[in-house]
Short mmCIF file of C-alpha atoms in Angstrom, two decimals:
data_model
loop_
_atom_site.label_atom_id
_atom_site.label_comp_id
_atom_site.label_asym_id
_atom_site.label_seq_id
_atom_site.Cartn_x
_atom_site.Cartn_y
_atom_site.Cartn_z
CA MET A 36 25.02 -2.53 -19.03
CA ALA A 37 23.15 -3.24 -16.19
CA ILE A 38 22.37 -6.90 -17.42
CA ILE A 39 25.85 -7.04 -18.96
CA GLY A 40 27.17 -6.20 -14.83
CA GLN A 41 25.05 -8.43 -13.39
CA LYS A 42 26.53 -11.26 -15.55
CA MET A 43 29.94 -10.42 -15.15
CA TYR A 44 30.00 -9.24 -11.55
CA GLN A 45 27.83 -11.17 -8.58
CA LYS A 46 27.93 -8.53 -5.80
CA LEU A 47 27.76 -4.32 -6.91
CA PHE A 48 30.57 -4.11 -4.66
CA GLU A 49 33.51 -6.07 -3.58
CA ALA A 50 35.91 -5.44 -0.99
CA GLY A 51 39.44 -7.04 -1.37
CA LYS A 52 42.76 -6.82 0.73
CA LYS A 53 44.48 -4.64 -1.64
CA LEU A 54 43.03 -1.79 -3.68
CA GLN A 55 44.00 -3.92 -6.70
CA GLU A 56 41.40 -6.57 -5.45
CA THR A 57 38.52 -4.54 -4.62
CA LYS A 58 35.79 -5.11 -7.54
CA ILE A 59 32.97 -2.66 -8.73
CA ASP A 60 30.59 -3.14 -11.12
CA GLY A 61 31.19 -0.53 -13.45
CA PHE A 62 28.20 -1.49 -16.18
CA THR A 63 25.43 -0.91 -13.57
CA LEU A 64 26.86 2.57 -11.95
CA VAL A 65 26.94 3.52 -15.90
CA SER A 66 23.90 2.21 -16.78
CA PHE A 67 22.45 4.86 -13.76
CA LEU A 68 24.31 7.52 -15.81
CA TYR A 69 22.58 6.74 -19.21
CA LEU A 70 19.26 6.14 -17.68
CA TRP A 71 19.46 9.50 -15.80
CA LEU A 72 20.42 11.15 -19.67
CA MET A 73 17.20 9.87 -20.87
CA TYR A 74 15.39 12.73 -18.56
CA PHE A 75 16.97 15.17 -21.56
CA PHE A 76 15.55 13.03 -24.44
CA ALA A 77 12.17 12.90 -23.12
CA GLU A 78 9.44 13.54 -25.97
CA GLN A 79 5.71 14.74 -25.33
CA HIS A 80 4.49 11.23 -25.22
CA LEU A 81 3.52 10.42 -21.82
CA TRP A 82 5.42 6.81 -21.60
CA SER A 83 8.79 8.51 -22.68
CA GLN A 84 8.64 10.83 -19.61
CA ALA A 85 7.67 7.86 -17.26
CA LEU A 86 10.22 5.27 -18.90
CA PRO A 87 13.71 6.66 -17.21
CA GLY A 88 12.30 6.84 -13.49
CA ILE A 89 10.55 3.53 -14.38
CA LEU A 90 14.05 1.52 -15.74
CA ILE A 91 15.68 3.54 -12.77
CA ALA A 92 13.51 1.72 -10.22
CA ALA A 93 13.62 -1.48 -11.64
CA VAL A 94 17.41 -1.66 -12.01
CA LEU A 95 17.58 -0.82 -8.18
CA LEU A 96 15.14 -3.76 -7.38
CA PHE A 97 17.51 -5.99 -9.36
CA GLN A 98 20.46 -4.85 -7.23
CA ARG A 99 18.77 -6.14 -3.86
CA LYS A 100 20.53 -9.34 -4.23
CA ARG A 101 23.91 -7.88 -5.35
CA VAL A 102 24.29 -5.52 -1.73
CA PRO A 103 25.27 -6.51 2.03
CA ALA A 104 22.38 -8.93 3.40
CA ASN A 105 21.82 -6.31 6.16
CA ILE A 106 21.12 -3.48 3.47
CA SER A 107 19.19 -5.39 0.60
CA ALA A 108 15.82 -4.85 2.13
CA PHE A 109 16.31 -1.16 1.59
CA MET A 110 16.59 -1.57 -2.05
CA PRO A 111 13.10 -2.68 -2.77
CA ILE A 112 12.05 0.42 -0.57
CA LEU A 113 14.46 2.75 -2.73
CA ALA A 114 13.01 1.41 -6.04
CA GLY A 115 9.48 2.12 -4.45
CA VAL A 116 10.29 5.19 -3.18
CA TYR A 117 11.86 6.59 -6.47
CA LEU A 118 8.76 5.15 -8.47
CA LEU A 119 6.90 8.06 -7.03
CA GLU A 120 8.72 10.29 -9.22
CA PRO A 121 7.25 8.42 -12.32
CA TYR A 122 4.02 8.63 -10.92
CA TYR A 123 4.00 12.09 -10.12
CA THR A 124 5.30 12.64 -13.76
CA VAL A 125 2.27 10.88 -15.09
CA ILE A 126 -0.01 12.37 -12.90
CA LYS A 127 0.79 15.95 -13.78
CA GLN A 128 0.26 15.53 -17.43
CA LEU A 129 -3.54 13.86 -16.94
CA ASN A 130 -6.45 15.51 -16.63
CA ILE A 131 -7.57 14.30 -12.97
CA PRO A 132 -11.04 15.42 -12.11
CA SER A 133 -11.23 17.95 -9.54
CA LEU A 134 -12.82 15.06 -7.21
CA TRP A 135 -10.44 13.09 -6.95
CA GLU A 136 -7.29 15.41 -7.46
CA ARG A 137 -6.43 15.57 -3.69
CA GLU A 138 -6.78 11.59 -3.37
CA VAL A 139 -4.42 10.77 -6.00
CA LEU A 140 -1.94 13.01 -4.94
CA VAL A 141 -1.68 11.69 -1.30
CA LEU A 142 -2.86 8.49 -1.36
CA PRO A 143 0.54 6.87 -2.71
CA TYR A 144 1.91 7.56 0.63
CA VAL A 145 -0.12 5.36 1.89
CA VAL A 146 0.62 2.68 -0.21
CA LEU A 147 4.22 3.26 -0.03
CA VAL A 148 4.42 2.65 3.81
CA ILE A 149 2.52 -0.23 3.50
CA PHE A 150 5.24 -1.57 0.90
CA ILE A 151 7.79 -0.20 2.97
CA ARG A 152 6.71 -2.24 6.00
CA GLN A 153 6.59 -5.48 3.92
CA CYS A 154 9.70 -5.33 2.99
CA LEU A 155 11.27 -4.73 6.28
CA ARG A 156 8.99 -7.74 7.31
CA GLY A 157 8.83 -6.54 11.11
CA GLN A 158 12.42 -5.20 11.33
CA TYR A 159 12.72 -1.71 12.42
CA ALA A 160 8.53 -2.29 13.97
CA GLU A 161 8.64 0.76 15.93
CA ILE A 162 9.69 3.06 13.76
CA THR A 163 7.83 1.85 10.98
CA LYS A 164 4.62 1.87 13.04
CA ALA A 165 5.39 5.44 14.39
CA ILE A 166 5.71 6.60 10.47
CA GLN A 167 2.70 4.14 9.43
CA TRP A 168 0.28 6.41 11.89
CA GLY A 169 1.97 9.82 11.04
CA VAL A 170 1.56 8.98 7.26
CA LEU A 171 -2.28 8.17 8.17
CA ILE A 172 -2.86 11.27 10.33
CA ILE A 173 -1.26 13.72 7.64
CA VAL A 174 -3.26 12.29 5.05
CA SER A 175 -6.43 11.96 6.38
CA LEU A 176 -5.75 15.66 7.50
CA ILE A 177 -4.93 17.04 4.16
CA LEU A 178 -8.43 14.59 2.52
CA ILE A 179 -10.76 16.36 5.36
CA GLN A 180 -9.36 20.33 4.38
CA ASP A 181 -9.94 19.29 0.71
CA GLY A 182 -13.16 18.03 1.51
CA LEU A 183 -14.35 21.12 3.72
CA ALA A 184 -12.93 23.17 1.31
CA SER A 185 -15.00 21.92 -1.75
CA ASN A 186 -18.00 20.97 0.91
CA THR A 187 -19.76 18.74 -1.68
CA ILE A 188 -21.95 15.54 -0.82
CA TYR A 189 -19.27 13.68 -3.16
CA ASP A 190 -16.21 14.22 -0.87
CA ALA A 191 -17.98 13.59 1.93
CA ILE A 192 -19.23 10.31 0.45
CA ILE A 193 -15.36 9.53 -0.96
CA LEU A 194 -13.94 10.58 2.67
CA GLY A 195 -16.17 8.60 4.30
CA SER A 196 -15.66 5.16 1.54
CA LEU A 197 -12.13 6.02 2.32
CA SER A 198 -12.21 6.08 6.56
CA LEU A 199 -14.81 2.59 6.15
CA PHE A 200 -12.24 0.64 4.51
CA SER A 201 -9.58 1.67 6.30
CA MET A 202 -11.81 0.94 9.36
CA ILE A 203 -12.78 -2.56 7.49
CA ALA A 204 -8.78 -3.42 6.99
CA GLY A 205 -7.79 -2.79 10.58
CA MET A 206 -10.15 -5.04 12.13
CA PHE A 207 -9.23 -8.04 9.54
CA LEU A 208 -5.64 -7.24 9.76
CA HIS A 209 -5.71 -6.31 13.34
CA ILE A 210 -3.97 -3.05 12.51
CA LYS A 211 -4.75 -0.39 15.37
CA SER A 212 -3.76 3.05 12.98
CA TYR A 213 -5.76 1.64 10.63
CA PHE A 214 -8.61 1.58 12.63
CA PHE A 215 -8.84 3.95 14.91
CA VAL A 216 -7.52 7.10 12.40
CA GLY A 217 -10.74 5.38 9.97
CA THR A 218 -13.23 5.82 13.21
CA GLY A 219 -11.87 9.13 14.03
CA ILE A 220 -11.89 10.25 10.19
CA LEU A 221 -15.28 8.79 9.93
CA LEU A 222 -16.36 10.51 12.82
CA LEU A 223 -15.53 13.77 12.69
CA ASN A 224 -16.73 13.88 8.58
CA VAL A 225 -20.42 13.04 9.78
CA PHE A 226 -19.66 15.67 12.58
CA LEU A 227 -18.52 18.18 10.26
CA GLN A 228 -20.82 17.67 7.32
CA THR A 229 -23.96 17.84 9.72
CA ARG A 230 -22.88 20.94 10.79
CA PRO A 231 -25.33 22.83 8.94
CA TYR A 232 -27.67 20.94 10.75
CA TRP A 233 -26.72 21.16 14.56
CA GLY A 234 -24.84 23.98 13.87
CA VAL A 235 -28.29 26.45 13.63
CA MET A 236 -29.95 25.08 17.46
CA PRO A 237 -30.70 27.79 19.70
CA TRP A 238 -28.00 27.80 22.96
CA TRP A 239 -30.32 26.47 25.38
CA VAL A 240 -30.26 23.08 23.57
CA TYR A 241 -26.33 22.66 23.77
CA LEU A 242 -27.32 23.44 27.59
CA LEU A 243 -29.70 20.64 28.17
CA ILE A 244 -27.78 17.73 26.06
CA ALA A 245 -24.59 18.71 28.08
CA GLY A 246 -26.85 18.49 31.31
CA LEU A 247 -27.98 14.97 29.93
CA ILE A 248 -24.89 13.49 29.16
CA LEU A 249 -22.97 14.77 32.81
CA ILE A 250 -26.55 13.27 34.70
CA THR A 251 -26.02 9.77 32.92
CA VAL A 252 -22.65 10.09 33.49
CA ALA A 253 -22.77 10.60 36.64
CA SER A 254 -25.64 7.76 37.78
CA PHE A 255 -23.65 5.34 35.67
CA ASN A 256 -20.45 5.91 37.38
CA GLU A 257 -22.29 5.56 40.98
CA TRP A 258 -24.05 2.62 40.04
CA HIS A 259 -21.14 1.10 38.29
CA LYS A 260 -18.78 1.86 41.95
CA GLN A 261 -21.69 -0.01 44.01
CA LYS A 262 -21.32 -2.89 41.68
CA MET A 263 -18.08 -3.61 42.40
CA GLN A 264 -17.91 -2.42 45.89
CA LYS A 265 -20.43 -5.73 45.87
CA GLY A 266 -18.01 -7.52 43.84
CA GLU A 267 -19.78 -8.01 40.89
CA LEU A 268 -18.91 -7.53 37.33
CA THR A 269 -20.88 -4.75 35.09
CA PHE A 270 -20.85 -5.70 31.57
CA ILE A 271 -18.90 -2.41 31.32
CA SER A 272 -16.21 -3.85 32.87
CA LEU A 273 -16.37 -7.10 31.09
CA PHE A 274 -16.46 -5.39 28.03
CA LYS A 275 -13.53 -2.87 28.95
CA GLU A 276 -11.04 -6.10 29.42
CA LYS A 277 -12.43 -7.86 26.35
CA VAL A 278 -11.59 -4.92 24.24
CA ILE A 279 -8.00 -4.39 25.91
CA ASN A 280 -7.24 -7.86 25.86
CA GLU A 281 -7.84 -8.09 22.16
CA MET A 282 -6.24 -4.90 21.51
CA LYS A 283 -2.89 -5.90 23.09
CA ARG A 284 -2.73 -8.24 20.19
CA TRP A 285 -3.00 -5.84 17.25
CA ASP A 286 -0.28 -4.41 15.67
#
């Protein structure tokens, strides 16, 4: 019925001057009802449980050229969001190793955000950028919590690998969120995983380290100030200016 609707109607809905002239693709609308009814006939076979959601997402995707141009980009997004339903239906039935369980559950949201930004192609850039930052941070915190709860070297390796991959992707694609979130999570992962080593040091070692840091920062700041008064640029100033100019070109 969805195929017949596409052949008989150019648009999903066309408003006319009179009510009688209004055209609605009833074939496609009824096809969604049939696809929804498939959920009540799902068998124990895994493919039969995922099939209704996949077909609904496919029909939604096919409507992208049959709706007004200002909302056509949202049809693939809607299809992508709905694909999460068959995905989690399949995942629920599979025996996922506990080591990968949390990653399998949360990483699709990162893929979904990437897909949404690709579909919009620069539209609503500020909104999608904020959503991307939020999703990356939330997913990263969930993975960190999982790694700390299990506290195994394998979780640390997986989290470190994902963080490193995010950093590399951010560098090559010039996307700040991937780079900074990946860097922050990598450093935090190293900090937390090495806690059994630095957490047992005596108090005076922490005091000594803090004092050395303060003395180093104060000395460098004084040296930098003297250089600036003489009109000379230090390597730190040049490096900072170069980094800031480069970051301004990143998304």
